[in-house]
PDB file of C-alpha atoms in Angstrom:
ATOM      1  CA  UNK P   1     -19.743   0.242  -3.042  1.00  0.00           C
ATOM      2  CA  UNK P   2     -20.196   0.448  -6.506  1.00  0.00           C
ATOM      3  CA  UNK P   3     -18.868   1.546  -9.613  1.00  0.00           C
ATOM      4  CA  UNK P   4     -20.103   4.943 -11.888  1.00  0.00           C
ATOM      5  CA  UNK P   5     -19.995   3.526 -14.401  1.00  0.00           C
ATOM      6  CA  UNK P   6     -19.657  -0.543 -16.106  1.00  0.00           C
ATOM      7  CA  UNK P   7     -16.585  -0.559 -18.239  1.00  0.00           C
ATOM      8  CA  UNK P   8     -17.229  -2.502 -21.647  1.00  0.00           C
ATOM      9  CA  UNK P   9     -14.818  -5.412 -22.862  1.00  0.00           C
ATOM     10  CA  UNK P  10     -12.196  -3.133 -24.639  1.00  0.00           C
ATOM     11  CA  UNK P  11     -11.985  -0.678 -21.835  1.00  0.00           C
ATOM     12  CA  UNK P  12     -11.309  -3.735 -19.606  1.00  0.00           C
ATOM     13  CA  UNK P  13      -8.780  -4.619 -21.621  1.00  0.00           C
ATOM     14  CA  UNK P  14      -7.319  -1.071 -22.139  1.00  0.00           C
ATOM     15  CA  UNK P  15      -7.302  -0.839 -18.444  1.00  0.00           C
ATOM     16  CA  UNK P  16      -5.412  -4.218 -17.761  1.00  0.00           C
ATOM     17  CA  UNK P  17      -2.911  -2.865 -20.305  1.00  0.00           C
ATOM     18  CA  UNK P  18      -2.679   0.724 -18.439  1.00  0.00           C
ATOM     19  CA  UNK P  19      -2.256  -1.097 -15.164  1.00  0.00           C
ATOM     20  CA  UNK P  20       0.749  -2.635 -16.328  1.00  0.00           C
ATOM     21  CA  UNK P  21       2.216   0.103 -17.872  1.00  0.00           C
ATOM     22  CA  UNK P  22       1.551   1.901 -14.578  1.00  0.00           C
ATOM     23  CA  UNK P  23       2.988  -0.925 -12.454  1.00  0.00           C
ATOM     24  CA  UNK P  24       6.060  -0.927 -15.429  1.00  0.00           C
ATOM     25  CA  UNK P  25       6.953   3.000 -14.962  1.00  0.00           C
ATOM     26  CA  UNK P  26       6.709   2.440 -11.260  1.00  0.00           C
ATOM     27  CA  UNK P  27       9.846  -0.220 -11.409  1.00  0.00           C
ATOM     28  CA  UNK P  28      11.725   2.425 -13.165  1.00  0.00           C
ATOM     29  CA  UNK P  29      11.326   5.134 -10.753  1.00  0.00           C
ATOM     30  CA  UNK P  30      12.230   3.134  -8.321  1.00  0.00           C
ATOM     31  CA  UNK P  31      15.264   2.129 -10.043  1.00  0.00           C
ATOM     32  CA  UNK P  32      15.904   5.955 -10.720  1.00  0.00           C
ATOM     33  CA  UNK P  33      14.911   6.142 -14.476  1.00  0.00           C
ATOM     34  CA  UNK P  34      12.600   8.837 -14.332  1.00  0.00           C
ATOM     35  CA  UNK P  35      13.031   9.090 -18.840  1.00  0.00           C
ATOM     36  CA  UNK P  36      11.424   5.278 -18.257  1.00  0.00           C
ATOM     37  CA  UNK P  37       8.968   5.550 -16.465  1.00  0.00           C
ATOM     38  CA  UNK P  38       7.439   8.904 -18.164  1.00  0.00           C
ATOM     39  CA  UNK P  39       7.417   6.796 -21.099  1.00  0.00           C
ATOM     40  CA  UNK P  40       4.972   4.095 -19.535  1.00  0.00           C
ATOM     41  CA  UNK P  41       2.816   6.496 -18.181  1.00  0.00           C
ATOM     42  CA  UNK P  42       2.317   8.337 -21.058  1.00  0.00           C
ATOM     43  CA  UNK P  43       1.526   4.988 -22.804  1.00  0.00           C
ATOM     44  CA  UNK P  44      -0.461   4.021 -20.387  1.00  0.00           C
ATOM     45  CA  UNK P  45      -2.680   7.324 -20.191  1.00  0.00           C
ATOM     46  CA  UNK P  46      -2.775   6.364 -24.557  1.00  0.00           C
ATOM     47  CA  UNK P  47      -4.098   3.066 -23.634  1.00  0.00           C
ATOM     48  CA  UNK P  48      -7.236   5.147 -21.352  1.00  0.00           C
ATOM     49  CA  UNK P  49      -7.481   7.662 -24.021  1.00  0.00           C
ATOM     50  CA  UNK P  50      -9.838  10.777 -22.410  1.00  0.00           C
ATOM     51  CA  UNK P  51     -12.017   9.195 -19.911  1.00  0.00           C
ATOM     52  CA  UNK P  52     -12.729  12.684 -18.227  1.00  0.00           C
ATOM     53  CA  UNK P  53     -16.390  14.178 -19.384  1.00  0.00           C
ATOM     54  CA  UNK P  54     -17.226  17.825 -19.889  1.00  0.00           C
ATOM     55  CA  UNK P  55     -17.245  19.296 -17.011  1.00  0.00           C
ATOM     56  CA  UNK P  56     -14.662  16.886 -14.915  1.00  0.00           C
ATOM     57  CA  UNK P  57     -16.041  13.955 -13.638  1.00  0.00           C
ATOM     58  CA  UNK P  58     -18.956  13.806 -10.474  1.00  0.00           C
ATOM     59  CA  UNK P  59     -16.599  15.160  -7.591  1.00  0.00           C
ATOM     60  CA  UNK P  60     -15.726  11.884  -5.238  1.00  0.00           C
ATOM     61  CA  UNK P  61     -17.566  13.307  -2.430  1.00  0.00           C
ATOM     62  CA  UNK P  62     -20.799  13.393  -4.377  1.00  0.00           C
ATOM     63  CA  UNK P  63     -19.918   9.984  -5.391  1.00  0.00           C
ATOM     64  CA  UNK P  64     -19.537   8.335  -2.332  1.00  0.00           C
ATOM     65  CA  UNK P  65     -22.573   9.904  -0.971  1.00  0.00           C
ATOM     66  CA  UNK P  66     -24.042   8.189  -2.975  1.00  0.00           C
ATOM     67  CA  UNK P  67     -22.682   4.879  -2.066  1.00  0.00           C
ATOM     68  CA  UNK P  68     -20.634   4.899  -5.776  1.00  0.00           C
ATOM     69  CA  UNK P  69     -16.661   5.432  -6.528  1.00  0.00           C
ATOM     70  CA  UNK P  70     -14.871   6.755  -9.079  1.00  0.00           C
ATOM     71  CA  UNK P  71     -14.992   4.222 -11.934  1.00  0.00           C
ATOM     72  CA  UNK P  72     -11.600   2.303 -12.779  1.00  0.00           C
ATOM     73  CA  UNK P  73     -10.502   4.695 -15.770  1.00  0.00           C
ATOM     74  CA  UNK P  74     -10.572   7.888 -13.651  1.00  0.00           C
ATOM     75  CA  UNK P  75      -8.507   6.141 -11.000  1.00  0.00           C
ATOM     76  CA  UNK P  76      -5.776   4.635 -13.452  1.00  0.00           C
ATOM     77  CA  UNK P  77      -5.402   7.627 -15.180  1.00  0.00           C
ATOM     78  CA  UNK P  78      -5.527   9.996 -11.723  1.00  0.00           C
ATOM     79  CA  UNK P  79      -2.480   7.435 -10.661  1.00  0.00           C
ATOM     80  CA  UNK P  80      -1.155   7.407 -14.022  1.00  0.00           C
ATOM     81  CA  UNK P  81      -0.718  10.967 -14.186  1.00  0.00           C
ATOM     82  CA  UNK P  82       0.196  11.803 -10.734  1.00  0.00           C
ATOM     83  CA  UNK P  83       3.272   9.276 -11.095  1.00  0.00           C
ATOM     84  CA  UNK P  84       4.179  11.324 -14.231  1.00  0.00           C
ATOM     85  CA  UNK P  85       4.097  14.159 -12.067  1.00  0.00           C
ATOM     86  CA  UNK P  86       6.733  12.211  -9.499  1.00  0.00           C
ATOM     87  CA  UNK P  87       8.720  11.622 -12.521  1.00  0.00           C
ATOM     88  CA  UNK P  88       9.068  14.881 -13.825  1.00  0.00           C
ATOM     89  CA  UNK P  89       9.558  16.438 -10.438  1.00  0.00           C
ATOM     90  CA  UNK P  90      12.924  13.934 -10.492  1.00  0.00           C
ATOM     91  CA  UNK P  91      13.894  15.986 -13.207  1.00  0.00           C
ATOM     92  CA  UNK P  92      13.261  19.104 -11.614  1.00  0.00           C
ATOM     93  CA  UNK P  93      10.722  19.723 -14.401  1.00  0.00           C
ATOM     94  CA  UNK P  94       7.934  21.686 -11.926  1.00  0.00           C
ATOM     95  CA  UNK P  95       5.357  23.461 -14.351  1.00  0.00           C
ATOM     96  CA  UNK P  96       4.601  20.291 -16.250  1.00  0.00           C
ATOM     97  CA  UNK P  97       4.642  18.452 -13.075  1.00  0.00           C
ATOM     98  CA  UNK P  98       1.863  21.177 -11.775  1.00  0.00           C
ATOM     99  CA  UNK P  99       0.277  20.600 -14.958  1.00  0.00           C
ATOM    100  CA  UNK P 100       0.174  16.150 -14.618  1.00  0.00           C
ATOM    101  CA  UNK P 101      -1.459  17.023 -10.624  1.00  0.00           C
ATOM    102  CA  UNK P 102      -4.226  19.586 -12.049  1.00  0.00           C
ATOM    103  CA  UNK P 103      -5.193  16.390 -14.194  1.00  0.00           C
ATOM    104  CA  UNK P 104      -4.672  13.575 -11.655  1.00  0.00           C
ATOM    105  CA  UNK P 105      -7.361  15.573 -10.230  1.00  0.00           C
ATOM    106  CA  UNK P 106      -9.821  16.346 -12.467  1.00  0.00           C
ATOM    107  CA  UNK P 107      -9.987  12.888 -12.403  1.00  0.00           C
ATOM    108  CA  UNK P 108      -9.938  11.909  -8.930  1.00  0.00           C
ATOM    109  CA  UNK P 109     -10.363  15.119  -6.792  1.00  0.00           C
ATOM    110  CA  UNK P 110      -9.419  13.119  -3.339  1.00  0.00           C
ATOM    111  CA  UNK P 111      -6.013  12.060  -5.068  1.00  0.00           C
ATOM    112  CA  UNK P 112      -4.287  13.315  -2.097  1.00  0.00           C
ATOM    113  CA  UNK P 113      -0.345  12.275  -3.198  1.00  0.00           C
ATOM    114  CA  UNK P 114      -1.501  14.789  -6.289  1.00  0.00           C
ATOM    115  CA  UNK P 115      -2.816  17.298  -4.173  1.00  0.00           C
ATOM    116  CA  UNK P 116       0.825  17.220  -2.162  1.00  0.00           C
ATOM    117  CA  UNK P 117       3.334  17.136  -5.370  1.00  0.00           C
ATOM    118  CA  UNK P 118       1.588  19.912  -7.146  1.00  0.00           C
ATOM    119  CA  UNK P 119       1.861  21.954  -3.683  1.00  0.00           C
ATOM    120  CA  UNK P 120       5.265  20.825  -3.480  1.00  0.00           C
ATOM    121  CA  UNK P 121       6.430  21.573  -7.381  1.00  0.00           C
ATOM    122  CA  UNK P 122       4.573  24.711  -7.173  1.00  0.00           C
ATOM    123  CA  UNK P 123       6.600  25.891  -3.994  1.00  0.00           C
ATOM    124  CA  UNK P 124       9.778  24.873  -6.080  1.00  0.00           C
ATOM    125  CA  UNK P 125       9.045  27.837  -8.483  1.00  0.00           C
ATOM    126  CA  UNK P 126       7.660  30.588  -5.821  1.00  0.00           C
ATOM    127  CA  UNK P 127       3.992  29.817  -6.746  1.00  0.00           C
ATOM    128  CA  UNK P 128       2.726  30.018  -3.027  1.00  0.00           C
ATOM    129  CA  UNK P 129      -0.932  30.809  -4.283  1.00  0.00           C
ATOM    130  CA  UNK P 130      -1.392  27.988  -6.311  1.00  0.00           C
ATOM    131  CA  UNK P 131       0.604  25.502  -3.722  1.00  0.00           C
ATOM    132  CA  UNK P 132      -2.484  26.946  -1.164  1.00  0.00           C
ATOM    133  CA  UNK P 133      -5.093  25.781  -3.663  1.00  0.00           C
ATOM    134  CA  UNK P 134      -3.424  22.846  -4.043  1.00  0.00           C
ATOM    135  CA  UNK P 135      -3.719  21.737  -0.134  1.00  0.00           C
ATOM    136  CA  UNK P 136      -6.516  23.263   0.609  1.00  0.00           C
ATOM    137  CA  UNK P 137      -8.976  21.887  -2.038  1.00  0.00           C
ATOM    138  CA  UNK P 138      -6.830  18.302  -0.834  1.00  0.00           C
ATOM    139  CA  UNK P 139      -7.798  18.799   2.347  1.00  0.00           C
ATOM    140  CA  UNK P 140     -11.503  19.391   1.920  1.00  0.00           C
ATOM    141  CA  UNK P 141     -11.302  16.172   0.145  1.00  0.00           C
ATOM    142  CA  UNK P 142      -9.110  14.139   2.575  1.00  0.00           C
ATOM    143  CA  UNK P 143      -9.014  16.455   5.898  1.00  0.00           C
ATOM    144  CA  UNK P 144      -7.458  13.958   7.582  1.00  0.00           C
ATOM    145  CA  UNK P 145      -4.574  13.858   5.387  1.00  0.00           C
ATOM    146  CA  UNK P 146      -1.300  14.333   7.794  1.00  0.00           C
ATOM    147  CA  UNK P 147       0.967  14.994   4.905  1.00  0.00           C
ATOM    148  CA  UNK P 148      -1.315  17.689   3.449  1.00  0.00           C
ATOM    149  CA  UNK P 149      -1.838  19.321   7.031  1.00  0.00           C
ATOM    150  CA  UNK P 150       2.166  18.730   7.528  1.00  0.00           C
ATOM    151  CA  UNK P 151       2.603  20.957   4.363  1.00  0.00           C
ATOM    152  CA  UNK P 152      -0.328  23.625   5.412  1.00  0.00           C
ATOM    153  CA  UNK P 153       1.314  23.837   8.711  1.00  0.00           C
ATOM    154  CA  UNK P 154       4.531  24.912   6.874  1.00  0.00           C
ATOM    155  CA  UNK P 155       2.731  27.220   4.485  1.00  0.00           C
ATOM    156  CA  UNK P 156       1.058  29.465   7.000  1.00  0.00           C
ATOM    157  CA  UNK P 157      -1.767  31.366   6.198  1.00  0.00           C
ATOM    158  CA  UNK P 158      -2.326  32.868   2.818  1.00  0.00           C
ATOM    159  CA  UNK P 159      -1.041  36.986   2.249  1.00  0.00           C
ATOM    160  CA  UNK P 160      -3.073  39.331   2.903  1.00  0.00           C
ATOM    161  CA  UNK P 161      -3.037  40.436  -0.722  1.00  0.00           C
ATOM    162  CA  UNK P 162      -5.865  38.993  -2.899  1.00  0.00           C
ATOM    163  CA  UNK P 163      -5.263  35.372  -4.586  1.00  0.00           C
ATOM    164  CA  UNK P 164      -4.837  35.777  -8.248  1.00  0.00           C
ATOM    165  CA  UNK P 165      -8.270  34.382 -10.096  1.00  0.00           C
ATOM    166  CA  UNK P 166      -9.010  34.620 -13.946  1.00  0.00           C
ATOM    167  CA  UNK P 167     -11.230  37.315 -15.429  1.00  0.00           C
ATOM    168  CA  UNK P 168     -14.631  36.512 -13.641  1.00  0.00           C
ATOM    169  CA  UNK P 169     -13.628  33.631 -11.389  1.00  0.00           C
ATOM    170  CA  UNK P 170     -14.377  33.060  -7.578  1.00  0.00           C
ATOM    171  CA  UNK P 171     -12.886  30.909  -5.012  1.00  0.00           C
ATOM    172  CA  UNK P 172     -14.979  28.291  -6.006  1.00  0.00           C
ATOM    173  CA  UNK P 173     -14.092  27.355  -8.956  1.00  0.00           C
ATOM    174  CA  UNK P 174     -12.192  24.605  -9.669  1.00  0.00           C
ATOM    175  CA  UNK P 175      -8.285  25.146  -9.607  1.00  0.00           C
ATOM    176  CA  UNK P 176      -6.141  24.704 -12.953  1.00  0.00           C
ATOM    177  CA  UNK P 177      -2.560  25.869 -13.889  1.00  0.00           C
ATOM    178  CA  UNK P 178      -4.354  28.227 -16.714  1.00  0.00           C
ATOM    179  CA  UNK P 179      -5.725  30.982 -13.739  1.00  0.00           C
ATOM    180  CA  UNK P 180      -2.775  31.756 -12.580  1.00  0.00           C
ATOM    181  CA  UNK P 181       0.471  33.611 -13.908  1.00  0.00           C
ATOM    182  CA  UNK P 182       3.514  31.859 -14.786  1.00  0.00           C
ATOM    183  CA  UNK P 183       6.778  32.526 -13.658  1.00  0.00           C
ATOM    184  CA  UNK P 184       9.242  34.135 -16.441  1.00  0.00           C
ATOM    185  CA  UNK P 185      11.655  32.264 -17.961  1.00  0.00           C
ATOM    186  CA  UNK P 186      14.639  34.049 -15.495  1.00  0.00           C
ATOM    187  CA  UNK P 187      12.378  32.528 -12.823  1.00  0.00           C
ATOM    188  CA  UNK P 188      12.472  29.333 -14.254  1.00  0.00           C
ATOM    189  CA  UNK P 189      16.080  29.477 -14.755  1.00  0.00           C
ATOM    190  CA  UNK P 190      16.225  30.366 -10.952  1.00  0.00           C
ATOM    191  CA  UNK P 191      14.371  27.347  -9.842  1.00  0.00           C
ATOM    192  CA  UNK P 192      16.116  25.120 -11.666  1.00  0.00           C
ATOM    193  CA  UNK P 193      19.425  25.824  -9.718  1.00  0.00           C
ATOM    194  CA  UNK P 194      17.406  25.700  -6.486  1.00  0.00           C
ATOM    195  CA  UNK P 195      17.680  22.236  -4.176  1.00  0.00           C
ATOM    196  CA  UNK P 196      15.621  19.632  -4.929  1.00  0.00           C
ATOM    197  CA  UNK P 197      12.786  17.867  -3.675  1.00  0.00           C
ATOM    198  CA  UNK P 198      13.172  16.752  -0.308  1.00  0.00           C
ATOM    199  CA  UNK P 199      12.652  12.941   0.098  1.00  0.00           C
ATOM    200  CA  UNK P 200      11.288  12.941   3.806  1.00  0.00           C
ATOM    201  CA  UNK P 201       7.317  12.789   3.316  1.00  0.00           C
ATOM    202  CA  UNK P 202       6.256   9.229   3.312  1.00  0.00           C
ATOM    203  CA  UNK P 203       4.279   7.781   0.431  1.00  0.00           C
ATOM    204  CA  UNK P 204       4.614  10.595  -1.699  1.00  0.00           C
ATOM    205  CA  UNK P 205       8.018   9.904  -3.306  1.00  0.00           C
ATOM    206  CA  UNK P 206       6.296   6.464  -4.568  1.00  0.00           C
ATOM    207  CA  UNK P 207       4.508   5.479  -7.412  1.00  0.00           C
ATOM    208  CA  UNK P 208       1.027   4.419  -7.156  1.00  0.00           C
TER     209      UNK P 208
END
């Protein structure tokens, strides 16, 4: 299978360095130093700088259709970010958790331990809608995914009421933190004091 695109010299070398800032971070969250390992992702992501293209990258489906994957960059930095999201969800941190899974997939859209951390961070703070979107666009993606279709079981189906969509959207469209309404700040508070993450779902507690 190849590659979308050929990577020149200095990505090559930005990506080696991103790896093992990514592989660094992942030592510290699994030595419970969640400050740590933020830090090396974030310098990690630096190292990438903005892969993504306008637009998103070519969905992975598309790509693989074609007989292509997701070039090197989008993967490190769909890793990269989903293990900040891990991080931050250690610190009970859930909206910029949400926000490091909406990313993970804009670069990788069949990221599936992003798909199930921003469902679970978004149940964390009562946003049921968006912890739908987040399953069901991952299981389009990976439908075979048995912690995904652990988590929809456990959701149920959607309200009857309408899903909340931006001025103009459709179901569609692809999914990001800005469409939907934030909880307050007294909501916030009240998350914050709620239990944390459970540890039980394997794979998804790990760093990639």
């Amino acid at each position: 299978m190849g590659s979308f695109s050929e990577a020149s010299p200095e990505q090559q070398a930005a990506e080696q360095k991103a790896a093992e800032l990514k592989e660094r971070g992942n030592r510290h969250l699994a030595a419970r130093d969640s400050a740590s390992a933020l830090r090396c992702y974030a310098e990690g992501l630096e190292q990438l700088g903005n892969p993504e293209t306008e637009g998103g990258p070519p969905t992975s489906r598309w790509l693989r259709s074609l007989g292509f994957s997701l070039g090197s960059s989008h993967q490190l930095s769909a890793a990269l970010h989903s293990n900040s999201a891990q991080a931050l969800m250690k610190q009970r941190r859930w909206i910029e958790a949400i926000d490091h899974c909406n990313r993970a997939l804009r670069h990788d859209p069949a990221h599936s331990k992003s798909s199930w951390r921003g469902a679970t961070a978004a149940i964390e703070v009562g946003m049921h809608d968006v912890a739908f979107s987040f399953v069901e666009n991952g299981l389009e993606e990976t439908p075979g995914c048995e912690e995904l279709l652990e988590l929809s079981r456990k959701l149920g189906p959607l309200p009857d009421s309408p899903r909340q969509l931006p001025p103009g959207g459709s179901d569609d469209e692809e999914m990001n933190l800005s469409d939907f309404k934030l909880p307050s700040e007294a909501e916030k508070d009240a998350a914050r004091s709620g239990k944390p993450v459970r540890e039980h779902q394997p794979g998804k507690e790990k760093g990639d």
